[in-house]
Coordinates of C-alpha atoms and ligand atoms in Angstrom, one line a residue:
M372 CA 1.2 -7.3 23.4
N373 CA 1.5 -10.7 21.9
L374 CA 4.8 -10.6 20.0
D375 CA 4.3 -14.0 18.5
P376 CA 5.1 -14.1 14.7
A377 CA 1.9 -16.2 14.4
L378 CA -0.3 -13.3 15.5
N379 CA -3.1 -12.7 13.0
A380 CA -1.8 -9.2 12.0
D381 CA -3.1 -7.5 8.9
L382 CA -1.0 -4.4 8.4
H383 CA -1.8 -3.5 4.8
C384 CA -5.2 -2.6 3.3
H385 CA -7.0 0.3 1.6
S386 CA -10.2 2.3 2.3
V387 CA -12.3 4.8 0.4
V388 CA -9.7 7.4 1.6
S389 CA -7.5 6.0 -1.2
D390 CA -8.5 3.3 -3.7
G391 CA -10.4 0.8 -1.6
T392 CA -14.2 0.5 -1.7
L393 CA -14.9 0.1 2.0
T394 CA -14.9 2.8 4.7
P395 CA -12.4 2.6 7.6
E396 CA -15.4 1.7 9.8
A397 CA -16.4 -1.2 7.6
L398 CA -12.9 -2.4 7.3
A399 CA -12.5 -2.4 11.1
Q400 CA -15.6 -4.5 11.5
R401 CA -14.5 -6.9 8.6
A402 CA -11.1 -7.3 10.2
K403 CA -12.5 -8.0 13.5
A404 CA -15.0 -10.6 12.2
A405 CA -12.2 -12.3 10.2
G406 CA -10.2 -12.8 13.5
V407 CA -7.6 -10.1 12.9
Q408 CA -5.7 -9.4 16.1
L409 CA -3.7 -6.4 15.0
W410 CA -4.7 -4.1 12.2
A411 CA -3.3 -1.1 10.2
L412 CA -5.1 0.9 7.5
T413 CA -2.5 1.9 4.9
D414 CA -4.1 4.2 2.3
H415 CA -1.9 5.2 -0.6
D416 CA -0.2 8.6 0.1
E417 CA -2.9 9.4 2.6
I418 CA -3.3 9.5 6.4
G419 CA -6.6 11.3 6.3
G420 CA -8.4 8.1 7.5
Q421 CA -6.2 7.4 10.5
Q422 CA -8.3 9.1 13.2
R423 CA -11.5 7.2 11.9
A424 CA -9.6 3.9 11.8
I425 CA -8.3 4.4 15.3
A426 CA -11.8 5.1 16.6
A427 CA -13.4 2.3 14.6
A428 CA -10.8 -0.2 15.7
R429 CA -11.3 0.8 19.3
A430 CA -15.1 0.5 19.0
V431 CA -14.8 -3.2 17.9
G432 CA -11.9 -4.0 20.3
L433 CA -9.2 -4.4 17.7
P434 CA -5.6 -3.3 18.5
Y435 CA -4.5 -0.8 15.9
L436 CA -1.3 0.6 14.4
T437 CA -1.3 3.8 12.3
G438 CA -0.4 3.1 8.6
T439 CA 0.2 4.5 5.1
E440 CA 1.6 3.2 1.8
I441 CA 3.9 5.8 0.1
S442 CA 4.5 5.8 -3.6
V443 CA 8.2 6.2 -4.3
T444 CA 10.2 6.5 -7.5
F445 CA 13.4 4.4 -7.2
A446 CA 15.8 3.8 -10.1
G447 CA 13.1 5.0 -12.5
R448 CA 10.5 2.6 -11.2
V449 CA 7.6 2.7 -8.6
V450 CA 8.2 1.2 -5.3
H451 CA 5.8 1.2 -2.3
I452 CA 6.9 1.9 1.2
V453 CA 4.5 1.1 4.1
G454 CA 4.8 3.1 7.2
L455 CA 3.5 1.7 10.5
G456 CA 3.2 3.1 14.0
F457 CA 4.0 6.8 13.3
D458 CA 2.4 9.9 14.7
P459 CA -0.3 10.9 12.1
T460 CA -0.2 14.5 13.3
A461 CA 3.6 14.9 12.7
T462 CA 4.0 17.9 10.4
E463 CA 6.6 16.6 8.2
I464 CA 4.7 13.4 7.1
V465 CA 1.5 15.3 6.8
E466 CA 3.1 17.8 4.5
G467 CA 5.3 15.3 2.6
L468 CA 2.2 13.2 1.7
R469 CA 0.3 16.3 0.7
T470 CA 3.0 17.1 -1.8
T471 CA 3.2 13.5 -3.0
R472 CA -0.6 13.5 -3.6
G473 CA -0.5 16.8 -5.4
G474 CA 0.6 15.4 -8.7
R475 CA -2.3 13.1 -9.0
G476 CA -4.9 15.5 -10.4
P477 CA -2.8 16.7 -13.4
R478 CA -1.7 13.1 -14.0
A479 CA -5.3 11.9 -14.1
R480 CA -6.2 14.5 -16.7
E481 CA -3.2 13.3 -18.8
M482 CA -4.4 9.7 -18.4
A483 CA -7.8 10.7 -19.6
A484 CA -6.3 12.5 -22.6
G485 CA -4.5 9.3 -23.5
L486 CA -7.6 7.2 -23.2
A487 CA -9.6 9.7 -25.3
A488 CA -7.1 9.4 -28.0
V489 CA -7.9 5.7 -28.3
G490 CA -11.7 6.2 -28.3
I491 CA -12.5 6.3 -24.6
P492 CA -13.9 9.7 -23.8
G493 CA -14.9 11.2 -20.5
A494 CA -12.6 8.9 -18.4
F495 CA -11.5 11.7 -16.0
E496 CA -15.1 12.5 -15.0
G497 CA -16.0 8.8 -15.1
A498 CA -13.1 7.9 -12.7
L499 CA -14.0 10.8 -10.4
T500 CA -17.4 9.2 -9.8
Y501 CA -15.6 6.3 -8.1
V502 CA -13.3 8.5 -6.0
G503 CA -14.0 8.7 -2.2
N504 CA -11.3 11.3 -1.7
P505 CA -10.9 14.0 -4.4
D506 CA -7.1 14.4 -3.4
L507 CA -6.5 10.7 -4.2
I508 CA -7.6 9.8 -7.7
S509 CA -5.7 6.7 -8.8
R510 CA -5.4 4.2 -11.6
T511 CA -7.7 1.9 -9.7
H512 CA -10.6 4.5 -10.1
F513 CA -10.0 4.6 -13.8
A514 CA -10.0 0.9 -14.0
R515 CA -13.4 0.6 -12.2
F516 CA -14.8 3.1 -14.6
L517 CA -13.6 1.3 -17.6
V518 CA -15.0 -2.0 -16.4
D519 CA -18.4 -0.5 -15.6
A520 CA -18.5 1.4 -18.9
G521 CA -18.0 -2.0 -20.7
H522 CA -14.5 -1.4 -22.1
C523 CA -13.0 -4.3 -20.2
A524 CA -14.2 -7.4 -18.3
D525 CA -12.3 -6.8 -15.1
V526 CA -9.8 -4.6 -13.4
P527 CA -6.7 -6.6 -14.2
E528 CA -7.7 -6.5 -17.9
V529 CA -7.8 -2.7 -17.8
F530 CA -4.3 -2.5 -16.3
R531 CA -3.0 -4.9 -19.0
R532 CA -4.6 -3.0 -21.9
F533 CA -4.6 0.6 -20.8
L534 CA -2.9 1.6 -17.6
T535 CA 0.6 0.0 -17.5
E536 CA 3.8 1.3 -19.1
G537 CA 3.5 1.8 -22.8
K538 CA -0.3 1.6 -22.8
P539 CA -2.5 4.5 -23.8
G540 CA -3.7 5.5 -20.3
F541 CA -0.2 5.3 -18.7
V542 CA 1.5 8.5 -17.6
P543 CA 4.9 8.3 -16.1
H544 CA 5.0 10.2 -12.8
K545 CA 7.7 11.2 -10.3
W546 CA 6.6 10.2 -6.7
A547 CA 8.5 10.7 -3.4
S548 CA 12.1 9.8 -3.0
L549 CA 13.0 6.7 -1.1
K550 CA 15.0 8.8 1.4
D551 CA 12.1 11.2 2.0
A552 CA 9.5 8.4 2.4
V553 CA 11.6 6.5 4.9
G554 CA 12.6 9.7 6.7
W555 CA 9.0 11.0 7.1
I556 CA 7.9 7.7 8.6
T557 CA 10.9 7.2 10.9
R558 CA 11.1 10.7 12.2
A559 CA 7.4 10.5 13.0
G560 CA 8.2 7.6 15.3
G561 CA 7.2 4.8 13.0
I562 CA 8.9 1.9 11.1
A563 CA 9.3 1.9 7.3
V564 CA 8.6 -1.3 5.5
I565 CA 9.3 -2.3 1.9
A566 CA 5.8 -3.3 0.5
H567 CA 5.4 -6.5 -1.6
P568 CA 9.1 -6.7 -2.7
G569 CA 8.2 -9.6 -5.1
R570 CA 6.1 -7.4 -7.3
Y571 CA 8.8 -5.1 -8.7
D572 CA 10.4 -7.4 -11.3
F573 CA 13.8 -6.2 -10.2
T574 CA 17.0 -8.1 -11.0
P575 CA 18.8 -9.4 -7.9
T576 CA 21.2 -6.5 -8.3
E577 CA 18.4 -3.9 -8.4
E578 CA 16.7 -5.6 -5.4
Y579 CA 19.9 -5.5 -3.5
A580 CA 20.3 -1.8 -4.3
L581 CA 16.7 -1.1 -3.1
I582 CA 17.2 -3.0 0.2
T583 CA 20.6 -1.6 1.1
E584 CA 19.6 2.0 0.3
F585 CA 16.4 1.6 2.2
I586 CA 18.4 0.4 5.2
A587 CA 20.9 3.2 4.8
H588 CA 18.0 5.7 5.0
G589 CA 16.7 4.1 8.3
G590 CA 14.3 1.5 6.9
R591 CA 13.8 -1.5 9.1
G592 CA 11.0 -3.8 7.7
I593 CA 10.0 -5.8 4.7
E594 CA 6.7 -7.4 3.8
V595 CA 7.0 -11.2 3.7
V596 CA 3.5 -12.5 3.7
T597 CA 1.3 -10.3 1.5
G598 CA -1.5 -10.9 -0.9
S599 CA 0.9 -10.0 -3.7
H600 CA 3.2 -12.9 -3.0
T601 CA 3.2 -16.5 -4.0
P602 CA 3.8 -19.2 -1.3
A603 CA 7.3 -19.6 -2.7
E604 CA 7.9 -15.8 -2.2
F605 CA 6.8 -16.1 1.4
V606 CA 9.9 -18.3 1.9
E607 CA 12.1 -16.3 -0.4
Y608 CA 11.4 -13.0 1.4
A609 CA 11.6 -14.7 4.9
D610 CA 15.2 -15.6 3.8
T611 CA 15.7 -11.9 2.6
A612 CA 14.4 -10.6 6.0
L613 CA 16.9 -12.7 7.9
E614 CA 19.8 -12.1 5.5
F615 CA 19.4 -8.3 6.0
G616 CA 18.3 -8.3 9.6
L617 CA 14.9 -6.8 8.6
L618 CA 11.7 -7.0 10.6
A619 CA 9.0 -9.0 8.9
S620 CA 5.5 -7.8 8.1
R621 CA 2.2 -9.4 7.0
G622 CA -0.8 -7.8 5.2
S623 CA -3.5 -8.8 2.7
D624 CA -3.4 -5.5 0.6
F625 CA -7.2 -5.8 0.6
H626 CA -9.0 -3.3 -1.5
S627 CA -12.6 -4.5 -2.2
P628 CA -14.8 -7.5 -1.5
D629 CA -15.4 -7.6 -5.3
E630 CA -11.9 -7.3 -6.5
S631 CA -9.5 -8.6 -3.9
R632 CA -8.5 -12.3 -4.1
I633 CA -7.3 -12.3 -0.5
D634 CA -9.5 -11.1 2.3
L635 CA -8.4 -9.4 5.5
G636 CA -6.7 -11.8 8.0
T637 CA -6.7 -14.9 5.8
L638 CA -3.0 -15.3 4.8
P639 CA -0.7 -17.8 6.4
P640 CA 1.1 -16.6 9.5
L641 CA 4.7 -15.4 9.4
A642 CA 7.3 -18.2 9.9
A643 CA 8.4 -18.7 13.5
R644 CA 12.0 -17.9 12.5
L645 CA 11.2 -14.2 11.8
T646 CA 11.1 -11.2 14.0
P647 CA 7.7 -9.5 13.3
V648 CA 7.6 -5.8 12.9
W649 CA 5.0 -5.6 15.7
A650 CA 7.6 -6.8 18.2
E651 CA 9.2 -3.3 17.9
L652 CA 5.9 -1.4 17.9
A653 CA 4.3 -2.6 21.1
D654 CA 4.2 1.0 22.5
R655 CA 2.6 2.4 19.4
I656 CA -0.5 0.2 19.5
H657 CA -3.9 1.9 19.9
R658 CA -6.4 0.0 21.9
Ligands
LIG481 P1 -1.6 4.6 -8.7 O1 -1.1 4.8 -7.3 O2 -2.6 5.6 -9.2 O3 -0.5 4.4 -9.8 O4 -2.4 3.2 -8.7 C1 -1.8 2.0 -8.2 C2 -2.8 1.0 -7.8 O5 -3.4 0.4 -8.9 C3 -2.3 -0.1 -6.9 O6 -2.2 0.4 -5.6 C4 -3.2 -1.2 -7.1 O7 -4.4 -1.1 -6.2 C5 -3.7 -1.0 -8.5 N1 -3.0 -1.9 -9.5 C6 -1.7 -1.7 -10.0 N2 -1.4 -2.6 -10.9 C7 -2.5 -3.4 -11.0 C8 -2.9 -4.6 -11.8 N3 -2.0 -5.1 -12.6 N4 -4.1 -5.1 -11.6 C9 -5.0 -4.6 -10.7 N5 -4.7 -3.5 -9.9 C10 -3.5 -2.9 -10.1
LIG482 MN1 -4.1 0.3 -4.5
LIG483 MN1 1.3 -1.4 -3.2
LIG484 MN1 -1.5 -1.5 -1.1

């Protein structure tokens, strides 16, 4: 394996198995066509697409790492933890993710009730028509419904007006614990990675707490170059990776050709001073 930090790795994206709009097969083809050299599909709280992704990547000659993005509640906020290179048949992660997903149905019904109260009826049924996996109804599916039903111009507007804290369709939810998410990934032979750290609006003290607790639980990686970061954050989190001795990861967080600003494999490479997460996962790559 090429352990070069400049490898065109894209280790964060979503398919119809969570809140993306493309199938694992279409993503594999799109990644290959974009020049991606190492790919991971990281559906939210789901690994049901992993066997399809492994097969689709192999069919187009694209090296592949298993992936997921786990929703975690940390200090009363939502943090995402990406897992890479784990065994997708390991019982503990399979069952842990099943439990994490379990709250989504009731939460979605509460979200719809909140929206109905402000004059938007039928949002649960509406959102369901956008869902590729009935176990994984997410805010993104509500957002697509609200846009297509004419309530908002685009998905970001739906989040601003309806789906974020304090807004009518927002329902607080308790996700997995940081300890459990990191443990499931690590004990299944993978590496846990803090997803898009620049997105959490944490104070420096809160961010320090997240990173040190993550490391104490066995977490080893951090996303540095992601579609959620500004170029200044590529530098900031490269420094963070070095400061804490973390492996660096790179991923577009691609969801949809119509919605995602950043396409698969198009971000700048990791800085040469970083140790990439794939340097420690060479024996976990599917070819
Ligand atoms: P959920 O896991 O159901 O809470 O949905 C979270 C998903 O909503 C994220 O993975 C993003 O895909 C999407 N999302 C969150 N915030 C925004 C935003 N401000 N604009 C657009 N999409 C967002
Ligand atoms: Mn998403
Ligand atoms: Mn995320
Ligand atoms: Mn994501």
